[in-house]
Structure formats: structure tokens, C-alpha cells
mmCIF file of C-alpha atoms in Angstrom:
data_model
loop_
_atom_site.group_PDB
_atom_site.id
_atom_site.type_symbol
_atom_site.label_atom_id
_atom_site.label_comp_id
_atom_site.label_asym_id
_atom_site.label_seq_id
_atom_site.Cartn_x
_atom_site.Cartn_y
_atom_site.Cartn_z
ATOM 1 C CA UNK A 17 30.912 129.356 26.408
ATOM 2 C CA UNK A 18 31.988 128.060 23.214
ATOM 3 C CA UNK A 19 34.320 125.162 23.287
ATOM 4 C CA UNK A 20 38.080 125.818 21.694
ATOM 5 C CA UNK A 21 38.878 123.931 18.599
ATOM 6 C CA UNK A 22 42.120 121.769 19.685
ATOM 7 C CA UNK A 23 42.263 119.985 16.347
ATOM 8 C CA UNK A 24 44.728 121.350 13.674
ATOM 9 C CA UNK A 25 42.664 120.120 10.753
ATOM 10 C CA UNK A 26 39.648 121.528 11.982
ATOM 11 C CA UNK A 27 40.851 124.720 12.574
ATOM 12 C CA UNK A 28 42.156 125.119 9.506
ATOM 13 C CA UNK A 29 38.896 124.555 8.200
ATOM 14 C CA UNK A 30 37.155 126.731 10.404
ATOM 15 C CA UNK A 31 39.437 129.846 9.441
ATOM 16 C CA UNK A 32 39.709 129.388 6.306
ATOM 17 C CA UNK A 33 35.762 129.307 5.865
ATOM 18 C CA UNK A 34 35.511 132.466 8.437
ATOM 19 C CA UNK A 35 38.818 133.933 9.786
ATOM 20 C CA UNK A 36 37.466 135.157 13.148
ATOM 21 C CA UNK A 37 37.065 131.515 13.980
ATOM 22 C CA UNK A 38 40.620 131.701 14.889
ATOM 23 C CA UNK A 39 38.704 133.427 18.421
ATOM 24 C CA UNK A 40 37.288 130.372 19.085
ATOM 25 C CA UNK A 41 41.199 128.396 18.513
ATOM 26 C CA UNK A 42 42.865 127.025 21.444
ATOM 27 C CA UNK A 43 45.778 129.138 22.463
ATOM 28 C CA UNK A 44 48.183 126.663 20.718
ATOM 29 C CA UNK A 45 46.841 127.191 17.223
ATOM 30 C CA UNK A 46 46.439 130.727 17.655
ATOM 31 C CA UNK A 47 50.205 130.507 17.673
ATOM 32 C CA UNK A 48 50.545 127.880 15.031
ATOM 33 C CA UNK A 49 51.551 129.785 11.744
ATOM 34 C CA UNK A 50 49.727 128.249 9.041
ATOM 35 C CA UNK A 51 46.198 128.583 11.007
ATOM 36 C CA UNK A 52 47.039 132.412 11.483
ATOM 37 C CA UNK A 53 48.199 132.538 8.231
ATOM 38 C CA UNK A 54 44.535 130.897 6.799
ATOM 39 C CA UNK A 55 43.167 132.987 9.419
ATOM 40 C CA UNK A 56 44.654 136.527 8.365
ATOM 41 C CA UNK A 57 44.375 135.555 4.526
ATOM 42 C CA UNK A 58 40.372 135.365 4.769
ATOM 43 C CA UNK A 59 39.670 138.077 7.238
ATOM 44 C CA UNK A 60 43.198 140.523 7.754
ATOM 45 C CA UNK A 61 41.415 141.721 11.284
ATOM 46 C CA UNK A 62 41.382 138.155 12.539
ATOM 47 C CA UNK A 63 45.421 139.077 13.361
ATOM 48 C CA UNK A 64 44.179 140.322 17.024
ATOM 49 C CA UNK A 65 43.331 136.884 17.807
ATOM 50 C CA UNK A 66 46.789 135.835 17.307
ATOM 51 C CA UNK A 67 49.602 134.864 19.567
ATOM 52 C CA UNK A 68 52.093 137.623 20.825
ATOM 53 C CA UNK A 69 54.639 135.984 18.473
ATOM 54 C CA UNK A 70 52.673 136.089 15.313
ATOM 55 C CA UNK A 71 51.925 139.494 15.485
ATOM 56 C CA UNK A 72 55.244 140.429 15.593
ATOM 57 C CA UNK A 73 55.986 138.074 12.266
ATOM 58 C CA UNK A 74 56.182 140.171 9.455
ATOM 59 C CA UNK A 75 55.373 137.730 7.150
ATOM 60 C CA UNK A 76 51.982 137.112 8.930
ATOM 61 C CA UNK A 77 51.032 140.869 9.565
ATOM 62 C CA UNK A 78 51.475 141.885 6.136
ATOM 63 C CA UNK A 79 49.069 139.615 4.672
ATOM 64 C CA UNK A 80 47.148 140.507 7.236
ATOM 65 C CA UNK A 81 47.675 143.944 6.683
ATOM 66 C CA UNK A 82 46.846 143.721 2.972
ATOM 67 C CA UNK A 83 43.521 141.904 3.364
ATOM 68 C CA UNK A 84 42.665 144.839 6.134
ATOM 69 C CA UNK A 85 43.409 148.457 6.450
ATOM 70 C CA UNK A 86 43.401 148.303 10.051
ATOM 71 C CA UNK A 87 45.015 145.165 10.686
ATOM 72 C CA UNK A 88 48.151 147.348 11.765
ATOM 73 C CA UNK A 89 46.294 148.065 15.379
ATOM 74 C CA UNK A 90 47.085 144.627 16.213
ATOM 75 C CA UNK A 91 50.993 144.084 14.879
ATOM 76 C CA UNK A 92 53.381 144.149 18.337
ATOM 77 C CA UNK A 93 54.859 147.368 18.943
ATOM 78 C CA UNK A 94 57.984 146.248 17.834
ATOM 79 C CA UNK A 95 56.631 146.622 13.862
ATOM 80 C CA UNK A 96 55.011 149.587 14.044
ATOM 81 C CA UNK A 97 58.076 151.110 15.056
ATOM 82 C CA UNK A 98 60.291 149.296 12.162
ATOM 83 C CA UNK A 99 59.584 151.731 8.985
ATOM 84 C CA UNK A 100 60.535 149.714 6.625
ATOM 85 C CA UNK A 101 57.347 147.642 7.345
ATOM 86 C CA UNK A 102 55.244 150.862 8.295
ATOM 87 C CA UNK A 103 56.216 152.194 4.575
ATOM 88 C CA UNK A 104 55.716 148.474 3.054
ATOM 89 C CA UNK A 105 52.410 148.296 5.136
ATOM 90 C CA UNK A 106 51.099 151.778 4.097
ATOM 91 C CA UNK A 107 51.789 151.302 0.454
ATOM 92 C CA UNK A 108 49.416 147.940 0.241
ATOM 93 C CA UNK A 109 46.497 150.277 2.431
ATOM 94 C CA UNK A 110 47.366 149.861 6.186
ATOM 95 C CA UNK A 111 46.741 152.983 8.175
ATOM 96 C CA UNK A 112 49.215 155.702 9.658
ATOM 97 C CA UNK A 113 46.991 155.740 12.793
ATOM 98 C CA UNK A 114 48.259 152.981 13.973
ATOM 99 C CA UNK A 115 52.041 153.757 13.655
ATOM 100 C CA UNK A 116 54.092 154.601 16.115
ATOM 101 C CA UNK A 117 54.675 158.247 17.248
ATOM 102 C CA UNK A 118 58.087 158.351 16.244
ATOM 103 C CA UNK A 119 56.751 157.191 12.473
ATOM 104 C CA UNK A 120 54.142 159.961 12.954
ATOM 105 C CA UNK A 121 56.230 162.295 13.060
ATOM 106 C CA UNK A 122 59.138 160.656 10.342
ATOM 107 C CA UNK A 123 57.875 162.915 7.100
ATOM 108 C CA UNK A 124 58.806 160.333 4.306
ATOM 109 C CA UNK A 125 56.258 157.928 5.960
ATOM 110 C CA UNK A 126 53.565 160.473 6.572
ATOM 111 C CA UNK A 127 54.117 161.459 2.824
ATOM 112 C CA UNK A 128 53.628 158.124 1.668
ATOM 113 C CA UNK A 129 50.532 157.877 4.041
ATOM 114 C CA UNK A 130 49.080 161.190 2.854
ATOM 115 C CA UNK A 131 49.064 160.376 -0.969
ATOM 116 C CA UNK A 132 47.809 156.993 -0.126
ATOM 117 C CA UNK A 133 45.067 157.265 2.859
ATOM 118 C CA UNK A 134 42.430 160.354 2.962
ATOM 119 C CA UNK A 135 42.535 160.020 6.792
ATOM 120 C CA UNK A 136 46.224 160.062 7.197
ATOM 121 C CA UNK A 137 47.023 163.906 8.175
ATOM 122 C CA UNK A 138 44.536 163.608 11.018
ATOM 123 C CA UNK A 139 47.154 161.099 12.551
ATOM 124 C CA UNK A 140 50.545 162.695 11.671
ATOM 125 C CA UNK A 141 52.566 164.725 14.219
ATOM 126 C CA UNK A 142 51.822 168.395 14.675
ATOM 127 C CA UNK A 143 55.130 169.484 13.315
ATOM 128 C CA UNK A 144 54.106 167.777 10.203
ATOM 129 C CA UNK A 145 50.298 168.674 9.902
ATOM 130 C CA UNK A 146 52.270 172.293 9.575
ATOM 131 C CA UNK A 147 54.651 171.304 7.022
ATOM 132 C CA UNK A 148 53.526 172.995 3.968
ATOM 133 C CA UNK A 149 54.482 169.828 1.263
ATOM 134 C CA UNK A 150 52.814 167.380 3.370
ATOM 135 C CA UNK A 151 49.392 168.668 3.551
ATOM 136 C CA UNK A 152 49.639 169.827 0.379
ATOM 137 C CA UNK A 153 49.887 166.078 -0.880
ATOM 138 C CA UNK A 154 47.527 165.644 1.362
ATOM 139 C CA UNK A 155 44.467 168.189 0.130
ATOM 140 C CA UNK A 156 45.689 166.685 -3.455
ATOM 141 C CA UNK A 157 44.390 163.439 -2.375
ATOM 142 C CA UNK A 158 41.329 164.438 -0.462
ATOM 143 C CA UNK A 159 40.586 168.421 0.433
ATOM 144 C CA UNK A 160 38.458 167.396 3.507
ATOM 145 C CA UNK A 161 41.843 166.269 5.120
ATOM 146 C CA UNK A 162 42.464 170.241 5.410
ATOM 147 C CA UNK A 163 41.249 170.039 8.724
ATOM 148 C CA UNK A 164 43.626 168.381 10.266
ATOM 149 C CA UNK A 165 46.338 171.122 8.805
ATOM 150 C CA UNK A 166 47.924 173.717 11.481
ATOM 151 C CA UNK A 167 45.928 176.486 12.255
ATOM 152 C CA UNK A 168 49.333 178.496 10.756
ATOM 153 C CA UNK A 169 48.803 176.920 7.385
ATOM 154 C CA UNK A 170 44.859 177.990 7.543
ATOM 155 C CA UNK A 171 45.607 181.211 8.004
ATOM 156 C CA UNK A 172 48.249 181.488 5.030
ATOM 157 C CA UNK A 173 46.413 182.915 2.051
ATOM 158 C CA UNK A 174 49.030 181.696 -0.569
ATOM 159 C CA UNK A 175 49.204 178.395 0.972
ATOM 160 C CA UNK A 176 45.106 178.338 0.928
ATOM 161 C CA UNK A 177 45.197 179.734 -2.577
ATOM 162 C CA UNK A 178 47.057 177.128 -3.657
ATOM 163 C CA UNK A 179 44.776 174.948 -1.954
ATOM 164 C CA UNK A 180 42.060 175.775 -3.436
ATOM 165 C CA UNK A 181 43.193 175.282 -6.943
ATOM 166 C CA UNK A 182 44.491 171.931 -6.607
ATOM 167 C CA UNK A 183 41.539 170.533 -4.399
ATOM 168 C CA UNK A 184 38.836 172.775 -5.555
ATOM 169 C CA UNK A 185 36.530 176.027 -3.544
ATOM 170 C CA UNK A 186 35.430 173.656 -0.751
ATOM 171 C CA UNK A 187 38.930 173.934 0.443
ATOM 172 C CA UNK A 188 37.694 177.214 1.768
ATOM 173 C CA UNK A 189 35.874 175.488 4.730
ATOM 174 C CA UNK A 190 38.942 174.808 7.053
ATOM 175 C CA UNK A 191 40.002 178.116 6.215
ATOM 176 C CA UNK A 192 40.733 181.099 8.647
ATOM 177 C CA UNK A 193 37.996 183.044 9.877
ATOM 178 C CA UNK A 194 40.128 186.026 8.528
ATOM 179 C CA UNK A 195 40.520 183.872 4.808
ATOM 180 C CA UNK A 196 36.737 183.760 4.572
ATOM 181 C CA UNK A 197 36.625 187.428 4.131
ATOM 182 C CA UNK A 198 39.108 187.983 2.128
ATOM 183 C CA UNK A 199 37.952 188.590 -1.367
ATOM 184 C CA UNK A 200 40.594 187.595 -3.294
ATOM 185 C CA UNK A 201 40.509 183.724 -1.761
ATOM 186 C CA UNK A 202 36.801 183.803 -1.600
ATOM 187 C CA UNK A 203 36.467 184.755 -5.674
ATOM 188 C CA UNK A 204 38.947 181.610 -6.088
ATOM 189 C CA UNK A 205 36.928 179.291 -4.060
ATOM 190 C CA UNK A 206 33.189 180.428 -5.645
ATOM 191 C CA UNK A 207 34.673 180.419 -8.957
ATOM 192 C CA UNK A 208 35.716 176.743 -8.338
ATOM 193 C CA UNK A 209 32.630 175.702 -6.623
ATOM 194 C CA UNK A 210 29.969 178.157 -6.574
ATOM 195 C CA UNK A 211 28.145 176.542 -3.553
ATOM 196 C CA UNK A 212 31.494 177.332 -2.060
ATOM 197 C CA UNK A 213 29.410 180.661 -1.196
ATOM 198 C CA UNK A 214 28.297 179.022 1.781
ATOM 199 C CA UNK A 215 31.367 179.707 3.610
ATOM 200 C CA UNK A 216 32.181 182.487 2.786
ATOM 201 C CA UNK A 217 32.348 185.700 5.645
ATOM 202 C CA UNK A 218 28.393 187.715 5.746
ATOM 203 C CA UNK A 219 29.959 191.145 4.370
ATOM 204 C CA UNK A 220 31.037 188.651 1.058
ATOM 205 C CA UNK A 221 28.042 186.683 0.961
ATOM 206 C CA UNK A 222 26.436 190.041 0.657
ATOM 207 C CA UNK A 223 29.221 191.316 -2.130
ATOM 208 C CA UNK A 224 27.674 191.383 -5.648
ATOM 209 C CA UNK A 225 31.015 190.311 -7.111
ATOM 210 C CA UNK A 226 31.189 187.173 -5.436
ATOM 211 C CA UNK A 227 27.655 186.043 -5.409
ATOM 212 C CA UNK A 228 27.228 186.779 -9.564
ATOM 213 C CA UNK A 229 30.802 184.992 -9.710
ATOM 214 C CA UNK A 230 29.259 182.173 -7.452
ATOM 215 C CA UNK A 231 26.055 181.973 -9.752
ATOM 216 C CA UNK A 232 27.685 182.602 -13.349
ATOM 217 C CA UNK A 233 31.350 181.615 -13.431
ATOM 218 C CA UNK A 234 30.194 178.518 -11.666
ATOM 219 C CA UNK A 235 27.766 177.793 -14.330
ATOM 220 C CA UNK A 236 30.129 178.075 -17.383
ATOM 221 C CA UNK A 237 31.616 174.585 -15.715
ATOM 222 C CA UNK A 238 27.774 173.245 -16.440
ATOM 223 C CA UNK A 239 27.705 172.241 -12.934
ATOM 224 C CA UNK A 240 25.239 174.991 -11.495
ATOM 225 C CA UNK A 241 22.128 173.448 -9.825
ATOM 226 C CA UNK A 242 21.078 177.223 -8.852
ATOM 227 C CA UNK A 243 20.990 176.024 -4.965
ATOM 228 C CA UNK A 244 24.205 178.007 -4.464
ATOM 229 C CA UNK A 245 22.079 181.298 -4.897
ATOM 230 C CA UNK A 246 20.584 180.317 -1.401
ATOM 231 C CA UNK A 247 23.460 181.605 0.425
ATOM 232 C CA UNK A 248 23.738 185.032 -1.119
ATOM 233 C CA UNK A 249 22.662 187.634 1.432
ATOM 234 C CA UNK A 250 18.283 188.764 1.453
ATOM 235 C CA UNK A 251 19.550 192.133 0.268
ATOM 236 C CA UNK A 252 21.523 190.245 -3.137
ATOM 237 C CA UNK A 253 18.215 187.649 -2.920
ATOM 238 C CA UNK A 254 16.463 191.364 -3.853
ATOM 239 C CA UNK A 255 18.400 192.896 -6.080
ATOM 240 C CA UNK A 256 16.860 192.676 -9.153
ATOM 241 C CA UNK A 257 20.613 193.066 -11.254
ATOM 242 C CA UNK A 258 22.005 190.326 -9.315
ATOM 243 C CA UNK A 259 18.827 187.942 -9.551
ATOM 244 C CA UNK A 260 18.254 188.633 -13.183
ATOM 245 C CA UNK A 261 21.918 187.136 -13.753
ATOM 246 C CA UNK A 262 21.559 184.229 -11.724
ATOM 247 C CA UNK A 263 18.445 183.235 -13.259
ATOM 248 C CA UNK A 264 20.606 183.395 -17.039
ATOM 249 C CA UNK A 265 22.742 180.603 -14.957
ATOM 250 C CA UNK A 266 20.429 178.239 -13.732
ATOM 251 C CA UNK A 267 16.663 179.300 -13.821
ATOM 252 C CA UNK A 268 16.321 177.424 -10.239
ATOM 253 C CA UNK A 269 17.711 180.124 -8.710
ATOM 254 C CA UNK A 270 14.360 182.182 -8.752
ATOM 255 C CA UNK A 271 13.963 179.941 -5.670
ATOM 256 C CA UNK A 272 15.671 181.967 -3.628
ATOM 257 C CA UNK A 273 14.439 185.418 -4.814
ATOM 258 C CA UNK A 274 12.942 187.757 -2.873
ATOM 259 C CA UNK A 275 8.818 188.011 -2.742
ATOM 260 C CA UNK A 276 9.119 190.852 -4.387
ATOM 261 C CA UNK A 277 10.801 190.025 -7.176
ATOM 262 C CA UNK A 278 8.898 186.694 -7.594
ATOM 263 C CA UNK A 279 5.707 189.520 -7.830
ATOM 264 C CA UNK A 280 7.973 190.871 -10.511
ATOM 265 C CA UNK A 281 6.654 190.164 -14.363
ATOM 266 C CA UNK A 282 10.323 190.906 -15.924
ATOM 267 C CA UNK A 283 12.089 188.182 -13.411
ATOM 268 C CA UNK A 284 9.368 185.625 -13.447
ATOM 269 C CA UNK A 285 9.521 185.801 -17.214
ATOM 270 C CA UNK A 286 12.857 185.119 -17.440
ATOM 271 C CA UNK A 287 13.214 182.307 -15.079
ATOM 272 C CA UNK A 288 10.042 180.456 -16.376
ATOM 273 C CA UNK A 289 12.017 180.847 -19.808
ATOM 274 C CA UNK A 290 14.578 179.104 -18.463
ATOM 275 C CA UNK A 291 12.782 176.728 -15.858
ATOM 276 C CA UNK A 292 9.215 176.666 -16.957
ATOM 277 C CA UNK A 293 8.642 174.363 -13.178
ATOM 278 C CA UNK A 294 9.646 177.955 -11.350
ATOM 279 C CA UNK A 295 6.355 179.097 -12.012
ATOM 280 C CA UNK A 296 6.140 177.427 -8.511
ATOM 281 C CA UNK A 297 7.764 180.404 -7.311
ATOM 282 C CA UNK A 298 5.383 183.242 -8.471
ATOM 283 C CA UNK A 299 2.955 185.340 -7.165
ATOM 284 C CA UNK A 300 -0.070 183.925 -7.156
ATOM 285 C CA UNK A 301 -1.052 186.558 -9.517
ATOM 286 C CA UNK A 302 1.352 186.110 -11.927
ATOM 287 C CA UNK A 303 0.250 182.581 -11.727
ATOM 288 C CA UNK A 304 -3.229 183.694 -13.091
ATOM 289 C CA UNK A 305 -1.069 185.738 -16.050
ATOM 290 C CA UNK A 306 -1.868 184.120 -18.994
ATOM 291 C CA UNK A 307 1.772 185.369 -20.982
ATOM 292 C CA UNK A 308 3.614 184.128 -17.939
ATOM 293 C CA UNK A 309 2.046 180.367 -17.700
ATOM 294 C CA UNK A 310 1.968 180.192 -21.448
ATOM 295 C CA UNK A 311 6.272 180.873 -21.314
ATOM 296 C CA UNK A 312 6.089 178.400 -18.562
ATOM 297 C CA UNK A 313 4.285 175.449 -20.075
ATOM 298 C CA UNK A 314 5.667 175.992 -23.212
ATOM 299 C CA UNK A 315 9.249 175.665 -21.762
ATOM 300 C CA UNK A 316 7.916 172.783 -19.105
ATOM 301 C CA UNK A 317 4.250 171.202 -19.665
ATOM 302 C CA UNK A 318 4.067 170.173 -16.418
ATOM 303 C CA UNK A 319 4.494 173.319 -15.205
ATOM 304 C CA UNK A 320 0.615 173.459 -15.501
ATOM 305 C CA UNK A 321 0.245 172.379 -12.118
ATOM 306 C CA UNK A 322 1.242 175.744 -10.480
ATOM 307 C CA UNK A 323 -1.052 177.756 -12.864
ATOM 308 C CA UNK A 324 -4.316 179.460 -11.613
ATOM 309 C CA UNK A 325 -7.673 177.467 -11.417
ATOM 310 C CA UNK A 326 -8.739 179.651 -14.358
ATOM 311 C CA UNK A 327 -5.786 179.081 -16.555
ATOM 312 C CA UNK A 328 -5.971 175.289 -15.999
ATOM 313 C CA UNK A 329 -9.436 175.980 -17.997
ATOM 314 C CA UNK A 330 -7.855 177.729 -20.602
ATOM 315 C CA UNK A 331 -7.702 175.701 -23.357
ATOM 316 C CA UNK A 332 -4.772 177.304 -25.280
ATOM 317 C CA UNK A 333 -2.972 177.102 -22.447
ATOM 318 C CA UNK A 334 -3.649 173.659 -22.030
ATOM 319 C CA UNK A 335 -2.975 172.654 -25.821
ATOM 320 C CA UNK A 336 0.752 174.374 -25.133
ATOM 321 C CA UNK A 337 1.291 172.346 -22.526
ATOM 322 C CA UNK A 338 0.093 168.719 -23.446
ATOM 323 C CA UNK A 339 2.186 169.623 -26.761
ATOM 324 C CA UNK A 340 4.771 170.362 -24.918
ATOM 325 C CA UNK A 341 4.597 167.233 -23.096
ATOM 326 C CA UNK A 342 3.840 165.285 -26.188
ATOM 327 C CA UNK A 343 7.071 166.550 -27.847
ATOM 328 C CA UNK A 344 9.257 165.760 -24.237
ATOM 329 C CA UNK A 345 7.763 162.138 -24.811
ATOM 330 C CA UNK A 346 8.624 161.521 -28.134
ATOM 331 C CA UNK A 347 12.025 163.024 -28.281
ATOM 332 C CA UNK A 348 13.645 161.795 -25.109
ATOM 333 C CA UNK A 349 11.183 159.184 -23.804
ATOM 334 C CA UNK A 350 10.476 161.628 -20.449
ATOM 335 C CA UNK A 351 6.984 161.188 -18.580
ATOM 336 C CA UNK A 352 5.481 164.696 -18.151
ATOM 337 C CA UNK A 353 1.713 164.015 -17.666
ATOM 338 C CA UNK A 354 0.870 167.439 -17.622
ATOM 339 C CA UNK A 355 -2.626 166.707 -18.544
ATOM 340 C CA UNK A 356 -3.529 165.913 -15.368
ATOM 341 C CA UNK A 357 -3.021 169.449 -14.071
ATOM 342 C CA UNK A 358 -5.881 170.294 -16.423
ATOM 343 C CA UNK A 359 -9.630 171.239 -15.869
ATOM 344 C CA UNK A 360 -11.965 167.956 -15.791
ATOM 345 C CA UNK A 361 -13.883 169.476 -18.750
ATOM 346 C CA UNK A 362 -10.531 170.288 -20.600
ATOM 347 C CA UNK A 363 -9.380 166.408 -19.497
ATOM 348 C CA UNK A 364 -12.194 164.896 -22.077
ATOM 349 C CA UNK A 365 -12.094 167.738 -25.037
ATOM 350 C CA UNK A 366 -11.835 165.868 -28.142
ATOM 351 C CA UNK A 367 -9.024 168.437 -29.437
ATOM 352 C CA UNK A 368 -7.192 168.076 -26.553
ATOM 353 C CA UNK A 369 -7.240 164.292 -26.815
ATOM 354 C CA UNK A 370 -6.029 164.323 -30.575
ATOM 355 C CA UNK A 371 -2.732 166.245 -29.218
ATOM 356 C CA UNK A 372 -2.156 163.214 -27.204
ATOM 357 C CA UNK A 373 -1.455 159.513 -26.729
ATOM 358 C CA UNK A 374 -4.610 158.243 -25.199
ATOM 359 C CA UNK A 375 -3.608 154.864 -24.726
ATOM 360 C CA UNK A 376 -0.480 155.883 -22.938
ATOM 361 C CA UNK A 377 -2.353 158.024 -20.586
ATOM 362 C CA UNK A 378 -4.870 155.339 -19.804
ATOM 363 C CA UNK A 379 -1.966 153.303 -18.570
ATOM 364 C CA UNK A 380 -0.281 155.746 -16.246
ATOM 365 C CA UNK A 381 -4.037 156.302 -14.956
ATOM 366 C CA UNK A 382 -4.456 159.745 -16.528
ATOM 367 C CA UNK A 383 -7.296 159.408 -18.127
#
């Protein structure tokens, strides 16, 4: 058991160096102000260590308060009942959790809380969590925090509507069951977030208005990775209309295609246009298509890799992609190394070599 500090000076020391030392304090220091004081000012958390008396000084809990956000859990009950402090507390970080009930449930606290803590609304009263300002502050501030909101306010489309366009589509996933088929909110959410698509009801994931709004609209924002397409129903994955669109978007989402239409010349065209690395995708025999790997390689060298055995022996293939790769180098500085997706033969032709940087090759082991 570790001996108490009983000296003043020493404990002073200790805390100030590490606050939790005031643990190891005798029980008179613990309610000596200026140790707790040092103590709170280095760690806020060292406050539950304190006497009774000192965590009922305000003074002494609001440093502590402002050096730790959850400090609050160890004030007396008397101050987190006094919302004057509560409000002073919450404005420098401190936590509505550990209010009282009755400042749970006061809405000019909670309202400072919510446009000040993410977590808040979780710990508000239920009377406020369906109080339509509140967690509207709230979603402002964080849209996870929808939640915590009332079922009532979930299920109000105008209320979710609005949601959605100050907090963005991922709103859409505390939604109603009954909100995540309705069209109109799902278009809003999709257009916002096209991965939003995800949450949307089966029947919309298989609408081909919402999936070509999750894929395009999406995109004009520049933020469309093409993963969104994923969640699209199989029958929109194989519709050639809806998969020739997405692929304008973000050529990535050929990944999600069906097999057929990854067999199809006219798709994998357009996505290797796009994408030259979806000839990953193909059919194996559109992998052997000379036209398709030559749009590929000349849009990604590397891209060389998912080509046919024989086509990694074609030499003007080959020569499209090293140049490719050569040009990717120069202008932005990017390593490509597509040459080592060639044939062995084609990895020593002296034409070949004079397309690229030899002794840059030799040092990423290449050649």
C-alpha cells in the first residue's frame, strides 16, 4: 500500500508534476485548496480525489472542469443542480451527462449543450430529445446525434427533410423505417451523399431514379468514389442504362456490375476509358481483346497486369503502356511500374527500354 503524502510542500509537488497524485494525499490535503487546486489545474479528473467540500467549491470544479470534459461526474450534487454553473461549465466543454435531471430536462441548458457537445442529446430528457429546435441544433452540430431524437421526430418527413439538408444524406440512417422508402426523402439524402443509398428501403435501392441520382448527382460534388454503386439492387447492377451512367461518374463503379455486363465490350470500354485499372473487372476474354487492354493501358499503364498472357507479349501493347507510365512519371512524379506486368522477353527489348528510365527501374528492382 502506498504511503500518504502528509507534507504540504511535497504534495504540492507531487500534483503539480502528475495531478492524480492527489490519490495518494492524506485526507487533510485532499481538502486543502491550493493542493486541489494544483491538482485539478494539471489533470481536471484528479477532482474525484477531492474532499466533499472541494467538490462543491465552484471555484475549484471549474478549473477542473475546464482542464476535463468529464470532471463534472465528480462536482457534489449540489452544483450540478445550480445552472448557472451547469451553463458556465458546459460552455468551457463539461458534459450534460453529468447534470442533474432537472437540468436535463431545462431546454436553455440542453441548447447550450447541444451546439457545444456531439454527445449531448443522448443525455437530455425525453421531452426534449422530441423538441423539434433542440435536435435540430443538435444534427447541425453532429448528424450522428439523430439517434438519440424521438422516434416522433424520425418519423416526420419535413422535420427529416430538413435534416438532411443541414447535416447532409447520412441523416437518413436514424430515419423511420417508413422515411427510408419514401422517395422524395431518399432522392434528398442520395443527392447529398450518394453512399447514402445504403439505407435506403430494397424497393428504392432497386429504383433507377435514385440509384443514377446516387451515382451521378453525387458525382457533380467530385466526391464519388463509385463504391456507392454497391448498394444498388443485382437487377440495377444489370441494367446496362443504369451501369453505363454510373460508369460516366466514377469508372470504379464497373466493380459492381453484373458478370454479364463485365462480358459486355460496350461497358468494359467505357469504364476502362475512364478507369483503365477496371480492366480487373472483365471477362477474361475481353482481357485477351487487344482494343480493350490497349484503352486500358493507355488510360492506366499499370493496368497491364490484368491483361491476358498473350497481350502481355504484345509489344504495342506494351509500348502504350510503359509510355503511359513514362508520361504519369514525368508529369506528376507517380510510380506506375507497369513494366513489370510485361513478358520476360518484352522486359529486355531494346525499344522497349529506350521508352523508359532504366536507371530508375533498376532501383525500384524492375529490371
Amino acid at each position: 500500500m502506498t504511503e500518504k503524502i502528509t507534507d504540504k510542500t511535497k504534495a504540492l509537488a507531487a500534483v503539480k508534476d502528475a495531478g492524480w497524485e492527489l490519490a495518494n494525499v492524506s485526507d487533510e490535503l485532499k481538502a486543502d485548496k491550493e493542493v486541489v487546486m494544483a491538482a485539478v489545474k494539471n489533470v481536471g479528473d484528479a477532482l474525484e480525489y477531492a474532499s466533499d467540500e472541494l467538490k462543491a467549491d465552484k471555484e475549484v470544479v471549474m478549473v477542473a472542469v475546464k482542464g476535463s470534459s468529464f470532471a463534472l461526474e465528480y462536482a457534489s450534487d449540489e452544483l450540478k443542480a445550480d445552472k448557472e454553473f451547469v451553463m458556465a461549465a458546459i460552455k468551457v466543454g463539461s458534459q450534460l451527462e453529468y447534470a442533474s435531471d432537472e437540468l436535463k430536462a431545462d431546454k436553455e441548458v440542453v441548447m447550450a449543450a447541444v451546439n457545444n457537445d456531439m454527445y449531448a442529446l443522448e443525455y437530455a430528457s425525453d421531452e426534449l430529445k422530441a423538441d423539434k429546435e433542440v435536435v435540430m441544433a443538435a444534427v447541425k452540430f453532429y448528424d450522428q446525434t439523430f439517434e438519440h431524437a424521438s422516434d416522433e421526430l424520425k418519423a416526420d418527413k419535413e422535420f427529416v427533410m430538413a435534416a438532411i439538408k443541414v447535416s447532409g444524406g447520412y441523416t437518413l440512417e436514424y430515419a423511420s423505417d417508413e422515411l427510408k422508402a419514401d422517395k422524395e426523402v431518399v432522392m434528398a439524402a442520395v443527392k447529398d451523399s450518394g453512399n447514402a443509398l445504403e439505407l435506403a428501403s430494397d424497393e428504392l435501392k432497386a429504383d433507377k431514379e435514385v440509384v443514377i441520382a446516387a451515382v451521378t448527382d453525387y458525382s457533380e460534388q467530385g466526391l464519388n468514389d463509385g463504391d456507392n454503386f454497391m448498394y444498388a439492387s443485382n437487377e440495377l447492377q444489370a441494367d446496362k442504362e443504369v451501369v453505363m451512367a454510373a460508369i460516366k461518374a466514377s469508372g470504379t463503379t464497373f466493380t459492381y456490375a453484373s458478370n454479364e455486363l463485365q462480358a459486355d465490350k460496350e461497358v468494359v470500354m467505357a469504364a476502362v476509358k475512364v478507369n483503365g485499372n477496371q480492366l480487373e473487372h472483365a471477362s477474361d476474354e475481353l482481357k485477351a481483346d487487344k482494343e480493350v487492354v490497349m484503352a486500358a493501358v493507355k488510360e492506366y499503364g499499370c493496368a497491364l497486369e490484368h491483361a491476358s498472357d498473350e497481350l502481355k507479349a504484345d509489344k504495342e501493347v506494351v509500348m502504350a503502356a510503359v509510355n503511359n507510365d513514362m508520361d504519369a512519371l514525368l508529369e506528376n512524379g507517380s510510380v506506375m511500374d507497369a513494366l513489370q506486368y510485361a513478358s520476360d522477353e518484352l522486359k529486355t527489348d531494346p525499344e522497349i527500354l529506350g521508352e523508359v528510365d532504366v536507371d530508375y527501374l533498376k532501383k525500384r528492382g524492375i529490371l
